[in-house]
PDB file of C-alpha atoms and ligand atoms in Angstrom:
ATOM      1  CA  MET A 141      85.845 -40.933  51.643  1.00 41.00           C
ATOM      2  CA  THR A 142      83.777 -42.098  48.700  1.00 46.00           C
ATOM      3  CA  GLU A 143      80.453 -43.575  49.635  1.00 50.00           C
ATOM      4  CA  GLN A 144      79.856 -46.844  47.840  1.00 52.00           C
ATOM      5  CA  LEU A 145      76.571 -47.002  45.991  1.00 53.00           C
ATOM      6  CA  ALA A 146      74.647 -50.218  45.944  1.00 52.00           C
ATOM      7  CA  VAL A 147      74.577 -50.460  42.153  1.00 51.00           C
ATOM      8  CA  GLY A 148      71.689 -52.546  40.901  1.00 52.00           C
ATOM      9  CA  LYS A 149      69.133 -51.232  43.354  1.00 72.00           C
ATOM     10  CA  GLU A 150      66.886 -48.434  42.166  1.00 88.00           C
ATOM     11  CA  LEU A 151      68.358 -45.227  43.516  1.00 97.00           C
ATOM     12  CA  ARG A 152      66.212 -42.714  45.333  1.00 98.00           C
ATOM     13  CA  LEU A 153      66.211 -39.154  44.049  1.00 98.00           C
ATOM     14  CA  VAL A 154      64.957 -36.128  45.952  1.00 98.00           C
ATOM     15  CA  VAL A 155      64.317 -33.184  43.631  1.00 99.00           C
ATOM     16  CA  LEU A 156      64.405 -29.581  44.873  1.00 98.00           C
ATOM     17  CA  ILE A 157      62.519 -26.945  42.905  1.00 98.00           C
ATOM     18  CA  SER A 158      61.338 -23.350  43.157  1.00 98.00           C
ATOM     19  CA  GLY A 159      59.027 -23.033  40.168  1.00 98.00           C
ATOM     20  CA  GLY A 160      57.674 -24.579  37.014  1.00 98.00           C
ATOM     21  CA  GLY A 161      59.536 -27.841  37.286  1.00 98.00           C
ATOM     22  CA  SER A 162      59.993 -28.684  33.612  1.00 98.00           C
ATOM     23  CA  ASN A 163      63.323 -30.305  34.501  1.00 98.00           C
ATOM     24  CA  LEU A 164      61.562 -32.228  37.271  1.00 98.00           C
ATOM     25  CA  GLN A 165      59.085 -33.412  34.628  1.00 98.00           C
ATOM     26  CA  SER A 166      61.960 -34.708  32.515  1.00 98.00           C
ATOM     27  CA  PHE A 167      63.062 -36.804  35.521  1.00 98.00           C
ATOM     28  CA  ILE A 168      59.544 -38.107  36.131  1.00 98.00           C
ATOM     29  CA  ASP A 169      59.239 -39.039  32.447  1.00 98.00           C
ATOM     30  CA  ALA A 170      62.699 -40.621  32.278  1.00 98.00           C
ATOM     31  CA  CYS A 171      61.966 -42.764  35.364  1.00 98.00           C
ATOM     32  CA  ALA A 172      58.632 -43.799  33.846  1.00 97.00           C
ATOM     33  CA  ASN A 173      60.130 -44.823  30.493  1.00 97.00           C
ATOM     34  CA  GLY A 174      63.111 -46.587  32.072  1.00 96.00           C
ATOM     35  CA  SER A 175      65.857 -44.376  30.638  1.00 97.00           C
ATOM     36  CA  LEU A 176      66.586 -43.267  34.214  1.00 98.00           C
ATOM     37  CA  GLU A 177      66.899 -46.211  36.571  1.00 97.00           C
ATOM     38  CA  GLY A 178      65.860 -44.415  39.720  1.00 97.00           C
ATOM     39  CA  GLN A 179      62.753 -43.204  41.439  1.00 98.00           C
ATOM     40  CA  VAL A 180      61.784 -39.677  42.422  1.00 98.00           C
ATOM     41  CA  ALA A 181      61.183 -40.291  46.124  1.00 98.00           C
ATOM     42  CA  ALA A 182      60.093 -36.734  46.909  1.00 98.00           C
ATOM     43  CA  VAL A 183      59.851 -33.230  45.495  1.00 98.00           C
ATOM     44  CA  ILE A 184      60.529 -30.290  47.781  1.00 98.00           C
ATOM     45  CA  SER A 185      59.915 -26.653  46.893  1.00 98.00           C
ATOM     46  CA  ASN A 186      60.865 -23.540  48.828  1.00 98.00           C
ATOM     47  CA  LYS A 187      57.742 -21.916  47.365  1.00 98.00           C
ATOM     48  CA  ALA A 188      54.167 -23.087  47.836  1.00 98.00           C
ATOM     49  CA  GLY A 189      51.736 -23.230  44.935  1.00 98.00           C
ATOM     50  CA  VAL A 190      54.260 -23.706  42.146  1.00 98.00           C
ATOM     51  CA  LYS A 191      53.553 -25.816  39.082  1.00 98.00           C
ATOM     52  CA  GLY A 192      56.351 -28.249  39.878  1.00 98.00           C
ATOM     53  CA  LEU A 193      54.494 -29.395  43.009  1.00 98.00           C
ATOM     54  CA  ASP A 194      51.426 -30.104  40.853  1.00 98.00           C
ATOM     55  CA  ARG A 195      53.589 -32.116  38.467  1.00 98.00           C
ATOM     56  CA  ALA A 196      54.791 -34.235  41.415  1.00 98.00           C
ATOM     57  CA  ALA A 197      51.252 -34.691  42.743  1.00 98.00           C
ATOM     58  CA  ALA A 198      50.057 -35.781  39.299  1.00 98.00           C
ATOM     59  CA  ALA A 199      52.738 -38.490  39.347  1.00 98.00           C
ATOM     60  CA  ASP A 200      51.830 -39.576  42.918  1.00 98.00           C
ATOM     61  CA  ILE A 201      55.166 -38.382  44.264  1.00 98.00           C
ATOM     62  CA  PRO A 202      55.287 -36.965  47.810  1.00 98.00           C
ATOM     63  CA  ASN A 203      55.556 -33.187  47.439  1.00 98.00           C
ATOM     64  CA  ILE A 204      56.247 -30.651  50.121  1.00 98.00           C
ATOM     65  CA  ALA A 205      56.629 -26.878  50.275  1.00 98.00           C
ATOM     66  CA  ILE A 206      58.993 -25.500  52.893  1.00 98.00           C
ATOM     67  CA  ASP A 207      58.924 -21.713  52.723  1.00 98.00           C
ATOM     68  CA  HIS A 208      62.339 -20.214  53.452  1.00 97.00           C
ATOM     69  CA  ARG A 209      60.627 -16.998  54.603  1.00 97.00           C
ATOM     70  CA  ALA A 210      59.171 -18.829  57.601  1.00 97.00           C
ATOM     71  CA  PHE A 211      62.646 -19.212  59.124  1.00 98.00           C
ATOM     72  CA  ASP A 212      64.728 -16.677  61.032  1.00 97.00           C
ATOM     73  CA  SER A 213      67.938 -17.399  59.174  1.00 97.00           C
ATOM     74  CA  ARG A 214      69.317 -19.187  56.133  1.00 96.00           C
ATOM     75  CA  GLU A 215      70.992 -21.689  58.471  1.00 97.00           C
ATOM     76  CA  ASP A 216      67.713 -22.421  60.248  1.00 98.00           C
ATOM     77  CA  PHE A 217      65.937 -22.967  56.920  1.00 98.00           C
ATOM     78  CA  GLU A 218      68.697 -25.222  55.659  1.00 98.00           C
ATOM     79  CA  GLN A 219      68.757 -27.259  58.863  1.00 98.00           C
ATOM     80  CA  ASN A 220      65.063 -28.036  58.425  1.00 98.00           C
ATOM     81  CA  LEU A 221      65.431 -28.570  54.683  1.00 98.00           C
ATOM     82  CA  GLY A 222      68.337 -30.942  55.259  1.00 98.00           C
ATOM     83  CA  GLU A 223      66.390 -33.011  57.772  1.00 98.00           C
ATOM     84  CA  LEU A 224      63.403 -33.158  55.428  1.00 98.00           C
ATOM     85  CA  ILE A 225      65.602 -34.332  52.557  1.00 98.00           C
ATOM     86  CA  GLU A 226      67.261 -36.972  54.718  1.00 98.00           C
ATOM     87  CA  SER A 227      63.886 -38.293  55.863  1.00 98.00           C
ATOM     88  CA  PHE A 228      63.475 -39.577  52.278  1.00 98.00           C
ATOM     89  CA  ALA A 229      66.869 -41.370  52.381  1.00 98.00           C
ATOM     90  CA  PRO A 230      68.081 -40.064  49.020  1.00 98.00           C
ATOM     91  CA  ASP A 231      71.007 -41.459  47.064  1.00 98.00           C
ATOM     92  CA  LEU A 232      71.047 -38.313  44.935  1.00 98.00           C
ATOM     93  CA  VAL A 233      69.707 -34.805  45.578  1.00 98.00           C
ATOM     94  CA  VAL A 234      68.780 -32.995  42.381  1.00 99.00           C
ATOM     95  CA  LEU A 235      68.534 -29.197  42.254  1.00 98.00           C
ATOM     96  CA  ALA A 236      66.143 -28.429  39.399  1.00 98.00           C
ATOM     97  CA  GLY A 237      65.564 -24.698  39.238  1.00 98.00           C
ATOM     98  CA  PHE A 238      66.029 -24.394  43.012  1.00 98.00           C
ATOM     99  CA  MET A 239      66.698 -20.687  43.348  1.00 97.00           C
ATOM    100  CA  ARG A 240      68.231 -20.415  46.817  1.00 96.00           C
ATOM    101  CA  ILE A 241      71.911 -19.903  47.494  1.00 95.00           C
ATOM    102  CA  LEU A 242      73.136 -22.748  49.705  1.00 97.00           C
ATOM    103  CA  THR A 243      75.671 -22.407  52.510  1.00 97.00           C
ATOM    104  CA  ALA A 244      78.826 -24.488  52.640  1.00 98.00           C
ATOM    105  CA  GLN A 245      77.422 -26.307  55.643  1.00 98.00           C
ATOM    106  CA  PHE A 246      74.382 -27.510  53.677  1.00 98.00           C
ATOM    107  CA  VAL A 247      76.398 -28.371  50.582  1.00 98.00           C
ATOM    108  CA  ASN A 248      78.913 -30.352  52.612  1.00 98.00           C
ATOM    109  CA  ARG A 249      76.095 -32.337  54.221  1.00 98.00           C
ATOM    110  CA  PHE A 250      75.234 -33.752  50.777  1.00 98.00           C
ATOM    111  CA  LEU A 251      78.612 -33.398  49.070  1.00 98.00           C
ATOM    112  CA  GLY A 252      79.100 -35.865  46.233  1.00 98.00           C
ATOM    113  CA  LYS A 253      75.409 -36.593  45.938  1.00 98.00           C
ATOM    114  CA  LEU A 254      74.163 -33.102  45.152  1.00 98.00           C
ATOM    115  CA  ILE A 255      73.832 -32.048  41.512  1.00 98.00           C
ATOM    116  CA  ASN A 256      72.528 -28.955  39.736  1.00 98.00           C
ATOM    117  CA  ILE A 257      71.768 -27.744  36.254  1.00 98.00           C
ATOM    118  CA  HIS A 258      72.856 -24.243  35.402  1.00 98.00           C
ATOM    119  CA  PRO A 259      71.786 -22.419  32.228  1.00 98.00           C
ATOM    120  CA  SER A 260      75.218 -21.454  30.900  1.00 98.00           C
ATOM    121  CA  LEU A 261      78.338 -23.023  29.486  1.00 98.00           C
ATOM    122  CA  LEU A 262      80.089 -23.297  32.842  1.00 98.00           C
ATOM    123  CA  PRO A 263      82.608 -22.168  33.926  1.00 97.00           C
ATOM    124  CA  ALA A 264      81.235 -19.127  32.022  1.00 98.00           C
ATOM    125  CA  TYR A 265      78.464 -17.085  33.641  1.00 98.00           C
ATOM    126  CA  PRO A 266      77.826 -18.405  37.121  1.00 98.00           C
ATOM    127  CA  GLY A 267      74.945 -16.587  38.826  1.00 97.00           C
ATOM    128  CA  LEU A 268      71.850 -15.012  37.287  1.00 97.00           C
ATOM    129  CA  HIS A 269      70.755 -13.629  33.881  1.00 98.00           C
ATOM    130  CA  THR A 270      73.011 -16.046  32.043  1.00 98.00           C
ATOM    131  CA  HIS A 271      71.289 -15.884  28.660  1.00 98.00           C
ATOM    132  CA  GLN A 272      71.220 -12.081  28.557  1.00 98.00           C
ATOM    133  CA  ARG A 273      74.881 -12.002  29.524  1.00 98.00           C
ATOM    134  CA  ALA A 274      75.758 -14.415  26.701  1.00 98.00           C
ATOM    135  CA  ILE A 275      73.797 -12.286  24.193  1.00 98.00           C
ATOM    136  CA  ASP A 276      75.357  -9.029  25.470  1.00 98.00           C
ATOM    137  CA  ALA A 277      78.830 -10.521  25.136  1.00 98.00           C
ATOM    138  CA  GLY A 278      78.145 -11.475  21.510  1.00 98.00           C
ATOM    139  CA  ASP A 279      78.703 -15.168  22.234  1.00 98.00           C
ATOM    140  CA  LYS A 280      78.048 -17.535  19.347  1.00 97.00           C
ATOM    141  CA  LYS A 281      77.125 -20.385  21.677  1.00 97.00           C
ATOM    142  CA  ALA A 282      75.140 -20.728  24.890  1.00 97.00           C
ATOM    143  CA  GLY A 283      73.777 -23.713  26.748  1.00 98.00           C
ATOM    144  CA  ALA A 284      73.423 -25.493  30.043  1.00 98.00           C
ATOM    145  CA  THR A 285      75.667 -27.561  32.280  1.00 98.00           C
ATOM    146  CA  VAL A 286      74.983 -30.320  34.789  1.00 98.00           C
ATOM    147  CA  HIS A 287      77.497 -30.141  37.614  1.00 98.00           C
ATOM    148  CA  PHE A 288      78.194 -31.444  41.082  1.00 98.00           C
ATOM    149  CA  VAL A 289      77.478 -28.808  43.701  1.00 98.00           C
ATOM    150  CA  THR A 290      80.321 -27.524  45.855  1.00 98.00           C
ATOM    151  CA  PRO A 291      80.277 -24.552  48.226  1.00 97.00           C
ATOM    152  CA  GLU A 292      81.390 -22.174  45.455  1.00 97.00           C
ATOM    153  CA  LEU A 293      78.286 -20.808  43.659  1.00 95.00           C
ATOM    154  CA  ASP A 294      77.885 -22.650  40.326  1.00 96.00           C
ATOM    155  CA  GLY A 295      81.544 -23.592  40.701  1.00 96.00           C
ATOM    156  CA  GLY A 296      81.426 -27.369  41.167  1.00 98.00           C
ATOM    157  CA  PRO A 297      82.866 -29.722  38.563  1.00 98.00           C
ATOM    158  CA  SER A 298      80.962 -29.994  35.291  1.00 98.00           C
ATOM    159  CA  VAL A 299      79.527 -33.322  34.179  1.00 98.00           C
ATOM    160  CA  LEU A 300      77.526 -32.840  30.980  1.00 98.00           C
ATOM    161  CA  GLN A 301      77.061 -29.739  28.854  1.00 98.00           C
ATOM    162  CA  ALA A 302      74.662 -28.949  26.010  1.00 98.00           C
ATOM    163  CA  GLN A 303      75.803 -26.262  23.593  1.00 97.00           C
ATOM    164  CA  VAL A 304      73.306 -24.484  21.345  1.00 96.00           C
ATOM    165  CA  PRO A 305      73.803 -21.641  18.852  1.00 97.00           C
ATOM    166  CA  VAL A 306      72.896 -18.074  19.759  1.00 97.00           C
ATOM    167  CA  LEU A 307      70.855 -16.788  16.796  1.00 97.00           C
ATOM    168  CA  PRO A 308      71.050 -13.191  15.519  1.00 96.00           C
ATOM    169  CA  ASN A 309      67.601 -12.152  16.752  1.00 96.00           C
ATOM    170  CA  ASP A 310      67.634 -14.062  20.015  1.00 98.00           C
ATOM    171  CA  SER A 311      66.143 -12.522  23.135  1.00 98.00           C
ATOM    172  CA  ALA A 312      66.991 -13.946  26.542  1.00 98.00           C
ATOM    173  CA  ASP A 313      63.600 -15.681  26.447  1.00 98.00           C
ATOM    174  CA  SER A 314      63.990 -17.292  23.026  1.00 98.00           C
ATOM    175  CA  LEU A 315      67.486 -18.472  23.935  1.00 98.00           C
ATOM    176  CA  ALA A 316      66.263 -19.814  27.296  1.00 98.00           C
ATOM    177  CA  GLU A 317      63.563 -21.796  25.518  1.00 98.00           C
ATOM    178  CA  ARG A 318      66.064 -23.361  23.100  1.00 97.00           C
ATOM    179  CA  VAL A 319      68.447 -24.224  25.939  1.00 98.00           C
ATOM    180  CA  LEU A 320      65.675 -25.636  28.145  1.00 98.00           C
ATOM    181  CA  ARG A 321      64.804 -28.277  25.545  1.00 98.00           C
ATOM    182  CA  PHE A 322      68.364 -29.565  25.891  1.00 98.00           C
ATOM    183  CA  GLU A 323      68.318 -29.306  29.681  1.00 98.00           C
ATOM    184  CA  HIS A 324      65.557 -31.909  29.600  1.00 98.00           C
ATOM    185  CA  LYS A 325      67.880 -34.279  27.747  1.00 98.00           C
ATOM    186  CA  ILE A 326      71.144 -33.777  29.595  1.00 98.00           C
ATOM    187  CA  TYR A 327      69.907 -33.666  33.173  1.00 98.00           C
ATOM    188  CA  PRO A 328      68.281 -37.118  33.356  1.00 98.00           C
ATOM    189  CA  ALA A 329      71.134 -38.509  31.228  1.00 98.00           C
ATOM    190  CA  ALA A 330      73.732 -37.292  33.736  1.00 98.00           C
ATOM    191  CA  ALA A 331      71.643 -38.622  36.633  1.00 98.00           C
ATOM    192  CA  GLN A 332      71.506 -42.006  34.915  1.00 98.00           C
ATOM    193  CA  TRP A 333      75.318 -42.104  34.842  1.00 98.00           C
ATOM    194  CA  PHE A 334      75.229 -41.568  38.609  1.00 98.00           C
ATOM    195  CA  CYS A 335      72.558 -44.232  39.090  1.00 98.00           C
ATOM    196  CA  GLU A 336      74.607 -46.700  37.055  1.00 97.00           C
ATOM    197  CA  GLY A 337      77.591 -46.077  39.317  1.00 97.00           C
ATOM    198  CA  ARG A 338      79.592 -44.584  36.435  1.00 98.00           C
ATOM    199  CA  LEU A 339      79.738 -41.019  37.761  1.00 98.00           C
ATOM    200  CA  ARG A 340      81.095 -39.706  41.036  1.00 98.00           C
ATOM    201  CA  MET A 341      82.837 -36.714  42.516  1.00 98.00           C
ATOM    202  CA  GLU A 342      86.330 -37.377  43.790  1.00 98.00           C
ATOM    203  CA  ASN A 343      88.657 -34.769  45.312  1.00 96.00           C
ATOM    204  CA  GLY A 344      86.484 -32.008  43.871  1.00 97.00           C
ATOM    205  CA  LEU A 345      86.603 -33.450  40.348  1.00 98.00           C
ATOM    206  CA  ALA A 346      83.901 -35.155  38.288  1.00 98.00           C
ATOM    207  CA  VAL A 347      84.926 -38.700  37.361  1.00 98.00           C
ATOM    208  CA  LEU A 348      83.083 -40.675  34.677  1.00 98.00           C
ATOM    209  CA  ASP A 349      84.033 -44.285  33.993  1.00 98.00           C
ATOM    210  CA  GLY A 350      87.219 -43.743  35.983  1.00 98.00           C
ATOM    211  CA  LYS A 351      88.315 -40.692  33.952  1.00 98.00           C
ATOM    212  CA  VAL A 352      88.464 -37.134  35.254  1.00 98.00           C
ATOM    213  CA  LEU A 353      86.249 -34.868  33.137  1.00 98.00           C
ATOM    214  CA  SER A 354      87.394 -31.590  31.581  1.00 97.00           C
ATOM    215  CA  GLU A 355      86.250 -28.237  32.936  1.00 96.00           C
ATOM    216  CA  ASN A 356      83.187 -28.231  30.622  1.00 96.00           C
ATOM    217  CA  GLY A 357      82.339 -31.872  31.314  1.00 98.00           C
ATOM    218  CA  VAL A 358      81.200 -34.144  28.499  1.00 98.00           C
ATOM    219  CA  ILE A 359      79.808 -32.161  25.564  1.00 98.00           C
ATOM    220  CA  PHE A 360      76.357 -33.523  24.816  1.00 96.00           C
ATOM    221  CA  ASN A 361      75.578 -35.324  21.639  1.00 79.00           C
ATOM    222  CA  GLU A 362      72.727 -37.715  21.036  1.00 65.00           C
ATOM    223  CA  SER A 363      74.792 -40.717  22.135  1.00 60.00           C
ATOM    224  CA  ALA A 364      74.970 -39.259  25.664  1.00 54.00           C
ATOM    225  CA  GLU A 365      71.276 -40.107  25.929  1.00 49.00           C
ATOM    226  CA  GLN A 366      72.068 -43.823  26.014  1.00 44.00           C
TER     227      GLN A 366
HETATM  228  C1  LIG B  91      66.202 -23.955  34.299  1.00 72.72           C
HETATM  229  O1  LIG B  91      66.518 -23.251  33.129  1.00 72.72           O
HETATM  230  C2  LIG B  91      67.463 -24.152  35.126  1.00 72.72           C
HETATM  231  O2  LIG B  91      68.619 -24.334  34.354  1.00 72.72           O
HETATM  232  C3  LIG B  91      67.519 -22.856  35.881  1.00 72.72           C
HETATM  233  O3  LIG B  91      66.185 -22.579  36.225  1.00 72.72           O
HETATM  234  C4  LIG B  91      65.321 -23.124  35.229  1.00 72.72           C
HETATM  235  C5  LIG B  91      64.273 -23.962  35.916  1.00 72.72           C
HETATM  236  O4  LIG B  91      63.283 -24.372  35.026  1.00 72.72           O
HETATM  237  N1  LIG B  91      68.347 -22.963  37.038  1.00 72.72           N
HETATM  238  C6  LIG B  91      69.075 -21.957  37.508  1.00 72.72           C
HETATM  239  O5  LIG B  91      69.095 -20.858  37.010  1.00 72.72           O
HETATM  240  C7  LIG B  91      69.879 -22.300  38.741  1.00 72.72           C
HETATM  241  N2  LIG B  91      70.887 -21.318  38.974  1.00 72.72           N
HETATM  242  P1  LIG B  91      62.254 -25.506  35.429  1.00 72.72           P
HETATM  243  O6  LIG B  91      61.646 -25.094  36.759  1.00 72.72           O
HETATM  244  O7  LIG B  91      61.234 -25.455  34.321  1.00 72.72           O
HETATM  245  O8  LIG B  91      62.994 -26.796  35.512  1.00 72.72           O
END
């Protein structure tokens, strides 16, 4: 069943992080300048003391660390995490560098309103070390993809993808830096589509303006920022 969003009201976003939170910052900035018509209702990190929590505090956003190591099992952690998320009544849950694998039970709890950004041209390179893998394979292009989260790791339907060139002398770090600049554009842009009621997940597929998206999603160009 597709949950109807009350389009017109400002949607509430809960952002999950594990680290620096530069993507979180792009959401905070986009909400502040009006290009993202939503509000970051809370930021939750599975690690204490990370920069992303400071970014949230600086923007007066409730910020909470919930350390997964304090729980006996993944399920126990996720049960508590899920309740914490729901206490902020989110319309959309945004994984922004949240580096925990999520069980099907957790994903299904938020199915259709759980999105992620992954630093590869999905469906290529799910998992870790994406930039090094792209360089090792001799790929000419790398990038990042916003996708709905489904129980399959990095396997949910793609929404918006930024493609950047791999340069001859690239290291994983230099490529990551180039890709990250585009992550900051595509992630809030995709969230805005959701907030406008244009984007949803239906039968495991990403649907934008009533059309099913291709396996890469929309390929980013500057007009996607609108
Ligand atoms: C980003 O590059 C994001 O794509 C990646 O972690 C980084 C977080 O940076 N996410 C994943 O690898 C998820 N599998 P940030 O904390 O500065 O936003």
